[in-house]
Amino acid sequence: MVKSLSEDLRWRIIYCQAEGFTQNEIAKRMYVSEATVNKVCRIFKKWGCVKDPFICRVGRRKIFTTQDMR
């Protein structure tokens, strides 16, 4: 299973891009692939945030809420 990037790292990628670094330079500085940098920049350009707002959690929905458990 692939680890997801922290939101902090995603914002650092955006800040580096705003400062004028190329995607290749950002990838080397942050130890991620160029494809990852491209994806983060594309999502930020499209939605204005670093996480895609339409990606939901995967898996089964919870049957009980915290109020049901009380």
Coordinates of C-alpha atoms in Angstrom, one line a residue:
M1 CA 0.0 0.0 0.0
V2 CA 1.3 3.4 -0.9
K3 CA 1.7 6.1 1.8
S4 CA -0.2 9.2 1.2
L5 CA 1.6 12.6 1.3
S6 CA 1.0 14.8 4.3
E7 CA -0.9 18.0 3.8
D8 CA 2.2 19.9 5.0
L9 CA 4.4 18.4 2.3
R10 CA 1.8 19.2 -0.4
W11 CA 1.7 22.8 0.7
R12 CA 5.5 22.9 0.7
I13 CA 5.4 21.7 -2.9
I14 CA 3.0 24.5 -3.8
Y15 CA 5.2 27.2 -2.1
C16 CA 8.3 26.0 -3.9
Q17 CA 6.4 26.2 -7.2
A18 CA 5.2 29.8 -6.3
E19 CA 8.9 30.7 -5.7
G20 CA 9.7 29.7 -9.2
F21 CA 11.3 26.2 -8.8
T22 CA 10.8 23.7 -11.6
Q23 CA 9.0 20.5 -11.0
N24 CA 12.2 18.6 -11.4
E25 CA 13.9 20.7 -8.7
I26 CA 10.9 20.4 -6.4
A27 CA 10.9 16.6 -6.8
K28 CA 14.6 16.4 -5.9
R29 CA 14.2 18.7 -2.9
M30 CA 11.2 16.9 -1.4
Y31 CA 12.3 13.4 -2.3
V32 CA 9.1 12.6 -4.3
S33 CA 8.6 11.8 -8.0
E34 CA 8.0 14.4 -10.6
A35 CA 4.6 12.8 -11.3
T36 CA 3.6 13.5 -7.6
V37 CA 4.7 17.1 -7.9
N38 CA 2.7 17.4 -11.1
K39 CA -0.4 15.9 -9.5
V40 CA -0.3 18.1 -6.5
C41 CA 0.2 21.3 -8.6
R42 CA -2.6 20.2 -11.0
I43 CA -5.1 19.7 -8.1
F44 CA -4.1 23.0 -6.5
K45 CA -4.6 24.8 -9.9
K46 CA -8.0 23.2 -10.4
W47 CA -9.5 23.4 -6.9
G48 CA -7.4 25.9 -4.9
C49 CA -6.5 23.4 -2.2
V50 CA -3.9 20.6 -2.0
K51 CA -6.3 17.7 -1.5
D52 CA -8.9 16.7 -4.1
P53 CA -12.3 17.5 -2.4
F54 CA -14.1 14.7 -4.3
I55 CA -12.0 11.8 -3.2
C56 CA -13.8 10.0 -0.4
R57 CA -12.7 7.4 2.0
V58 CA -12.6 3.9 0.7
G59 CA -14.1 0.9 2.5
R60 CA -17.2 0.1 4.3
R61 CA -19.3 2.8 5.9
K62 CA -19.6 2.8 9.7
I63 CA -22.8 1.2 11.0
F64 CA -22.7 3.0 14.4
T65 CA -22.0 6.6 15.1
T66 CA -20.3 7.8 18.3
Q67 CA -23.8 8.8 19.6
D68 CA -25.1 5.3 19.0
M69 CA -22.2 3.8 21.1
R70 CA -23.2 5.8 24.2

